[in-house]
mmCIF file of C-alpha atoms and ligand atoms in Angstrom:
data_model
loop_
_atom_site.group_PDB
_atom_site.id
_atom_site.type_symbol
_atom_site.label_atom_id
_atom_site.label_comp_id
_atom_site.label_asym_id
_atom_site.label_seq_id
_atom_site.Cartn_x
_atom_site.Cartn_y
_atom_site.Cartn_z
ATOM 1 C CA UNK A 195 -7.654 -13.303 -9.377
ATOM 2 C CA UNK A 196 -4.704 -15.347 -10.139
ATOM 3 C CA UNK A 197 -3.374 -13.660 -12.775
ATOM 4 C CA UNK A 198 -3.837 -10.256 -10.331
ATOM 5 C CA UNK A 199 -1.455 -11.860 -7.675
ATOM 6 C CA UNK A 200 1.342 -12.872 -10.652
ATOM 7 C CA UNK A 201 0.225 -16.551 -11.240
ATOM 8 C CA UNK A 202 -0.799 -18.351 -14.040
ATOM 9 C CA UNK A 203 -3.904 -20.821 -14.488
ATOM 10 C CA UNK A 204 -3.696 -23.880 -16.633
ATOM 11 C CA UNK A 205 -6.513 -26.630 -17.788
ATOM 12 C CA UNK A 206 -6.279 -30.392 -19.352
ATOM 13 C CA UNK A 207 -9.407 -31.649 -20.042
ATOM 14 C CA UNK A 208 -10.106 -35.242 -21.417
ATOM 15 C CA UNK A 209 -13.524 -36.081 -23.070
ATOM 16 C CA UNK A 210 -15.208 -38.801 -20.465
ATOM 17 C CA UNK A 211 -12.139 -38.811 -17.736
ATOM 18 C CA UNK A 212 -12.688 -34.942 -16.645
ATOM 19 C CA UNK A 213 -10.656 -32.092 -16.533
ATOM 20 C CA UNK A 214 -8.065 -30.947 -14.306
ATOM 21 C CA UNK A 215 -7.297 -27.130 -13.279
ATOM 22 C CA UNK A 216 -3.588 -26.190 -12.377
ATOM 23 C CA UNK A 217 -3.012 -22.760 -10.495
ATOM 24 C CA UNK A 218 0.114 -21.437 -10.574
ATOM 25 C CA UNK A 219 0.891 -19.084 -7.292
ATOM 26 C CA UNK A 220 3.968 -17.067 -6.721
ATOM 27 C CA UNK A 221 4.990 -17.269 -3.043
ATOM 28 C CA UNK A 222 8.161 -15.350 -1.032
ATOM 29 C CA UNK A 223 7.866 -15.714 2.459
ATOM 30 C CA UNK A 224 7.748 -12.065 4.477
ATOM 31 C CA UNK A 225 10.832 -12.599 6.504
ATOM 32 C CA UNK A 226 12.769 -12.765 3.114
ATOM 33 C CA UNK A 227 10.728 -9.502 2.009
ATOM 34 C CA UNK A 228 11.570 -7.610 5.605
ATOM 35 C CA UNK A 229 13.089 -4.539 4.543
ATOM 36 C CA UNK A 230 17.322 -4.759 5.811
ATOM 37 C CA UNK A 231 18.358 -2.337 8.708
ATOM 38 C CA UNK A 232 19.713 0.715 7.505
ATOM 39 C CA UNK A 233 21.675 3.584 9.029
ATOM 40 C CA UNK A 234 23.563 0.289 10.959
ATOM 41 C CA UNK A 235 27.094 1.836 11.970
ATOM 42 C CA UNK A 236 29.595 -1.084 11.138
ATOM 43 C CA UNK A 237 30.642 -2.467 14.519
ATOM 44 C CA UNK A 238 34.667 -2.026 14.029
ATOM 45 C CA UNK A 239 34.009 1.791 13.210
ATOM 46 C CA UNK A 240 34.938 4.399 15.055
ATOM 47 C CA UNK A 241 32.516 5.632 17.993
ATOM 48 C CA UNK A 242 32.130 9.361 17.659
ATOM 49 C CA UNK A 243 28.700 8.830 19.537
ATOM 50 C CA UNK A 244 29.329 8.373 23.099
ATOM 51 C CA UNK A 245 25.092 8.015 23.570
ATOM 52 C CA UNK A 246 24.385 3.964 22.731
ATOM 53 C CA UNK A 247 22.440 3.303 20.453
ATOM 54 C CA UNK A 248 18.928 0.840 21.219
ATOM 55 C CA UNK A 249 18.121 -1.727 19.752
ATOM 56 C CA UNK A 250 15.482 0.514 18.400
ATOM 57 C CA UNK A 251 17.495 2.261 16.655
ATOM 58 C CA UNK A 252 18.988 -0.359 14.474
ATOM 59 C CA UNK A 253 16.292 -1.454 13.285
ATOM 60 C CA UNK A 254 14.185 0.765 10.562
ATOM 61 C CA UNK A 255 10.331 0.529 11.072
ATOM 62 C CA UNK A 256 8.236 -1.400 8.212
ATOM 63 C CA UNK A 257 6.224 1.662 6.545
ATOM 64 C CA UNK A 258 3.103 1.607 8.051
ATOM 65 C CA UNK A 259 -0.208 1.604 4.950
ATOM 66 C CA UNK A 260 -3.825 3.199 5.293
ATOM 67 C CA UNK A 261 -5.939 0.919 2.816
ATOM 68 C CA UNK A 262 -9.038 2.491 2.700
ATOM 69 C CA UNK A 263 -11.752 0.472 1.067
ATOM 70 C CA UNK A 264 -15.049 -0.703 1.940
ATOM 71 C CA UNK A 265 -14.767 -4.309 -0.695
ATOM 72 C CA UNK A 266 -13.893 -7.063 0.925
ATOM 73 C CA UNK A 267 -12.332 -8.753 -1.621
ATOM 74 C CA UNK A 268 -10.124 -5.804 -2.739
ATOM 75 C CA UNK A 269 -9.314 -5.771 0.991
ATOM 76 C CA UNK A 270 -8.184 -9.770 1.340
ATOM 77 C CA UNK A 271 -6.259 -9.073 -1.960
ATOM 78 C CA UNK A 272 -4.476 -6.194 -1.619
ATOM 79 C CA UNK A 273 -3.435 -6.985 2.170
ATOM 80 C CA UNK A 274 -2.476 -10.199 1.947
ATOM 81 C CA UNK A 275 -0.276 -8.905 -0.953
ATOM 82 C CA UNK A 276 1.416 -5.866 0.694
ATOM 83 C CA UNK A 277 2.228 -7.745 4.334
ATOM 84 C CA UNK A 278 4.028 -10.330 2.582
ATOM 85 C CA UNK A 279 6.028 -7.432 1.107
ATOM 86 C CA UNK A 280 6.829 -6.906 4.683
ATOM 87 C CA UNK A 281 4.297 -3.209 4.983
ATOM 88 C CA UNK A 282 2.059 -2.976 8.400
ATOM 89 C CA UNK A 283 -1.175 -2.190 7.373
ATOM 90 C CA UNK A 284 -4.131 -0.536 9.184
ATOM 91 C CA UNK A 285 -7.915 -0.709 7.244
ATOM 92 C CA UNK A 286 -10.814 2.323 7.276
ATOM 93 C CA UNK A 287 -13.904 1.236 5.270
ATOM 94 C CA UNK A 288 -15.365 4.437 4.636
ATOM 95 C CA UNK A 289 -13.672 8.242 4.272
ATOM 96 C CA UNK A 290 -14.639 9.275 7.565
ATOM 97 C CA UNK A 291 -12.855 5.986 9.500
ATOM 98 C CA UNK A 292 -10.061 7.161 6.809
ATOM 99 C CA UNK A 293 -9.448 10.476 7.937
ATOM 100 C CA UNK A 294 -9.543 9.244 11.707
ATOM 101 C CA UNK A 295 -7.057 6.757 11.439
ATOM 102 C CA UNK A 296 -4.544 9.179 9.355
ATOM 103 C CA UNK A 297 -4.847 11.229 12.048
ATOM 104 C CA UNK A 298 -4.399 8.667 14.604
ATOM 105 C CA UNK A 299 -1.535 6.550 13.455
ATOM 106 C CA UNK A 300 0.170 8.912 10.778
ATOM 107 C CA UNK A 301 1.084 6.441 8.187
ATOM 108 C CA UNK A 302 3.830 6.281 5.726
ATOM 109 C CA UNK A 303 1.173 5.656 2.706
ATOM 110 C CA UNK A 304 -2.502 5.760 2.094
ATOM 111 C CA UNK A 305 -4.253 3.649 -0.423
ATOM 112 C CA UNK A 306 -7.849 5.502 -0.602
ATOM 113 C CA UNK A 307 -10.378 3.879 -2.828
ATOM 114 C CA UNK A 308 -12.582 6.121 -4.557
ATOM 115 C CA UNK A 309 -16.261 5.111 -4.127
ATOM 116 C CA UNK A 310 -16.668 3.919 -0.393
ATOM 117 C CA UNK A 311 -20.852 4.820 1.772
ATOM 118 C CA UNK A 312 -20.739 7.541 4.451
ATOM 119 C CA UNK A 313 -18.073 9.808 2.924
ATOM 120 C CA UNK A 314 -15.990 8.802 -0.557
ATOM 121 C CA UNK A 315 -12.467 8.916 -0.997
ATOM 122 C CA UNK A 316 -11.911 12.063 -2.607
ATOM 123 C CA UNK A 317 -13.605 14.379 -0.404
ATOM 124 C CA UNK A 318 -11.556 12.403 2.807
ATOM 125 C CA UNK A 319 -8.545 12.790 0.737
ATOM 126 C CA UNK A 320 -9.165 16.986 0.662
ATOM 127 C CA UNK A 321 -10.116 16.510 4.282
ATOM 128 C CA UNK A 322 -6.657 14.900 5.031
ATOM 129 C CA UNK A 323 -4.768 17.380 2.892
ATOM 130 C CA UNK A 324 -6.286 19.977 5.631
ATOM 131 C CA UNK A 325 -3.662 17.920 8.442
ATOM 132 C CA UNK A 326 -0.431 20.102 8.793
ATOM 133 C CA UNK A 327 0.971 16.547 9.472
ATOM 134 C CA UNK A 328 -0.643 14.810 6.186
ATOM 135 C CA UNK A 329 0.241 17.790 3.857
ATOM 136 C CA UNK A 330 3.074 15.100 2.106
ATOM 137 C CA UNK A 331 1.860 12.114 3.271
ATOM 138 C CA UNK A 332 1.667 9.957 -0.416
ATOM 139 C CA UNK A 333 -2.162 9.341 -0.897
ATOM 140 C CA UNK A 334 -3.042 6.873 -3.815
ATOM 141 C CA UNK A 335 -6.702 7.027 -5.029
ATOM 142 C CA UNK A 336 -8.231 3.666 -6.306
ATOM 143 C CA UNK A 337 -10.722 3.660 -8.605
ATOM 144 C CA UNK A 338 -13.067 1.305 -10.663
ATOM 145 C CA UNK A 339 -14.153 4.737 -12.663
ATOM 146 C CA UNK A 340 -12.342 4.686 -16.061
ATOM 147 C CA UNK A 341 -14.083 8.497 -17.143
ATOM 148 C CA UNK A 342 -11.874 11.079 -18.663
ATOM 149 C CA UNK A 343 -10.981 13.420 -16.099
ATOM 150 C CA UNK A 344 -11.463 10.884 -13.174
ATOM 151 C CA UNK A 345 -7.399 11.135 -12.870
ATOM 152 C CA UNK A 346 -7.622 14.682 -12.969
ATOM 153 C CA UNK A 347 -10.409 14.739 -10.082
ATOM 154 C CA UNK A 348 -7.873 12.877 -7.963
ATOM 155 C CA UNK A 349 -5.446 15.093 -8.007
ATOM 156 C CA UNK A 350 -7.004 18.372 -7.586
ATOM 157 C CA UNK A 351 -8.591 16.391 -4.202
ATOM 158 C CA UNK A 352 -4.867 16.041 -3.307
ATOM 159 C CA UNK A 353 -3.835 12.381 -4.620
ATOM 160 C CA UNK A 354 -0.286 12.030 -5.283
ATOM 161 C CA UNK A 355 -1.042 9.437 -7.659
ATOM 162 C CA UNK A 356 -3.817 6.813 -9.355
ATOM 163 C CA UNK A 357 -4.431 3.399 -9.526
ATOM 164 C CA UNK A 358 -7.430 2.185 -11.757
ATOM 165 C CA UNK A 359 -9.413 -1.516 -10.991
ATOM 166 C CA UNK A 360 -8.839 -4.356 -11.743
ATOM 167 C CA UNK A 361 -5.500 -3.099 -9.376
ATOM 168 C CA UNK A 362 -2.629 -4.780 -10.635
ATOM 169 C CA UNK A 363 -0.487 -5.169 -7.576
ATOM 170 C CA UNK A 364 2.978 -5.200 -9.313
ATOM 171 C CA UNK A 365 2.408 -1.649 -10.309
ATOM 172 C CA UNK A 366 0.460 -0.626 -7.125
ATOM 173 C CA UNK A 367 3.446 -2.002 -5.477
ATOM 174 C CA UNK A 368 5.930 -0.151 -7.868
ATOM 175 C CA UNK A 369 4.014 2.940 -7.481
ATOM 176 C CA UNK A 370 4.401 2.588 -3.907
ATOM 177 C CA UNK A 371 8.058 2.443 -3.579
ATOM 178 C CA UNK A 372 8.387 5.478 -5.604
ATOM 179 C CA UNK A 373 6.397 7.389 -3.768
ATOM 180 C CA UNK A 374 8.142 6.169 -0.236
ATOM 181 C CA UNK A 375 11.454 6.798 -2.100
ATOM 182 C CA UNK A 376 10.862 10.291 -3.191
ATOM 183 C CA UNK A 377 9.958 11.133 0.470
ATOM 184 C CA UNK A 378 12.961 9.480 1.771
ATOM 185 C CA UNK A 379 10.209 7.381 3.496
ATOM 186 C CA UNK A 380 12.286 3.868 2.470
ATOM 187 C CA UNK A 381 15.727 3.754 0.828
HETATM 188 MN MN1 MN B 51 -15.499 1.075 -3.035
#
């Protein structure tokens, strides 16, 4: 679990005095990781827009993740990871709360685990690809499956990518960002 989140776990042990366990836990705080307003027009340049500009404006929205996933532990993990990287995050535990809440809140990225009761992952993930207004949305399937062909399976349900367990969340958080770069979701 350690190792998962970038740390490192160290042990002296003395016969007859006892041991001692070090954990070693990588830590940025999320206002350092809050993505930096962009599209910003420099104050001393010229106004061609006579409409101001809100604050709203100025400020570019945190992209907004579906994790789908019915383990609790996977959930703690992976969230706590990902909002200290500054995403919001809403949660579905089965494929049917899944497809609801893409519908609902239309988010930048969805994280859909495979294997989840009431309807799995990859049959919500076809269902979602039926949504005009999910057709490009970046779905990546988790799965604790490590079959030939489960990759494949993914994608022909409509994945745009695939993330096998144990989820290492450097690379989940890599694969991320290219995904929201290639649709000009984040810069
Ligand atoms: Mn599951």
């Amino acid at each position: 679990m350690v190792e998962l989140h970038g740390g490192k776990v160290g042990l002296t042990s003395e016969v007859g005095v006892g041991s001692c366990f070090m954990i070693d836990l990588p830590y940025v705080s999320a206002s350092a990781q809050l993505a930096p307003a962009r599209d910003v027009t420099p104050i001393n340049a010229p106004q061609e827009n006579t409409i101001a500009n809100t604050t709203d404006d100025l400020v570019a929205p945190l992209p907004l993740v579906l994790l789908a996933e019915d383990n609790e532990a996977n959930i703690s993990t992976i969230s706590s990871y990902l909002i200290a990287k500054g995403y919001r995050m809403v949660f579905a535990k089965n494929g049917q709360e899944a497809i609801a809440l893409a519908k609902s809140h239309q988010p930048d990225l969805i994280l859909m685990d495979v294997q989840m009761p009431i309807m799995d992952g990859l049959e919500a993930t076809k269902q979602i690809r039926l949504d005009p207004n999910l057709v490009n949305t970046p779905i990546i399937a988790l799965t604790a499956l490590a079959m030939t062909g489960d990759r494949d399976r993914c994608i022909a349900a409509g994945a745009s990518n695939y993330c096998s367990k144990p989820i290492r969340l450097k690379e989940l958080n890599q694969m991320m960002e290219n995904l929201l770069i290639d649709g000009d979701l984040i810069k």
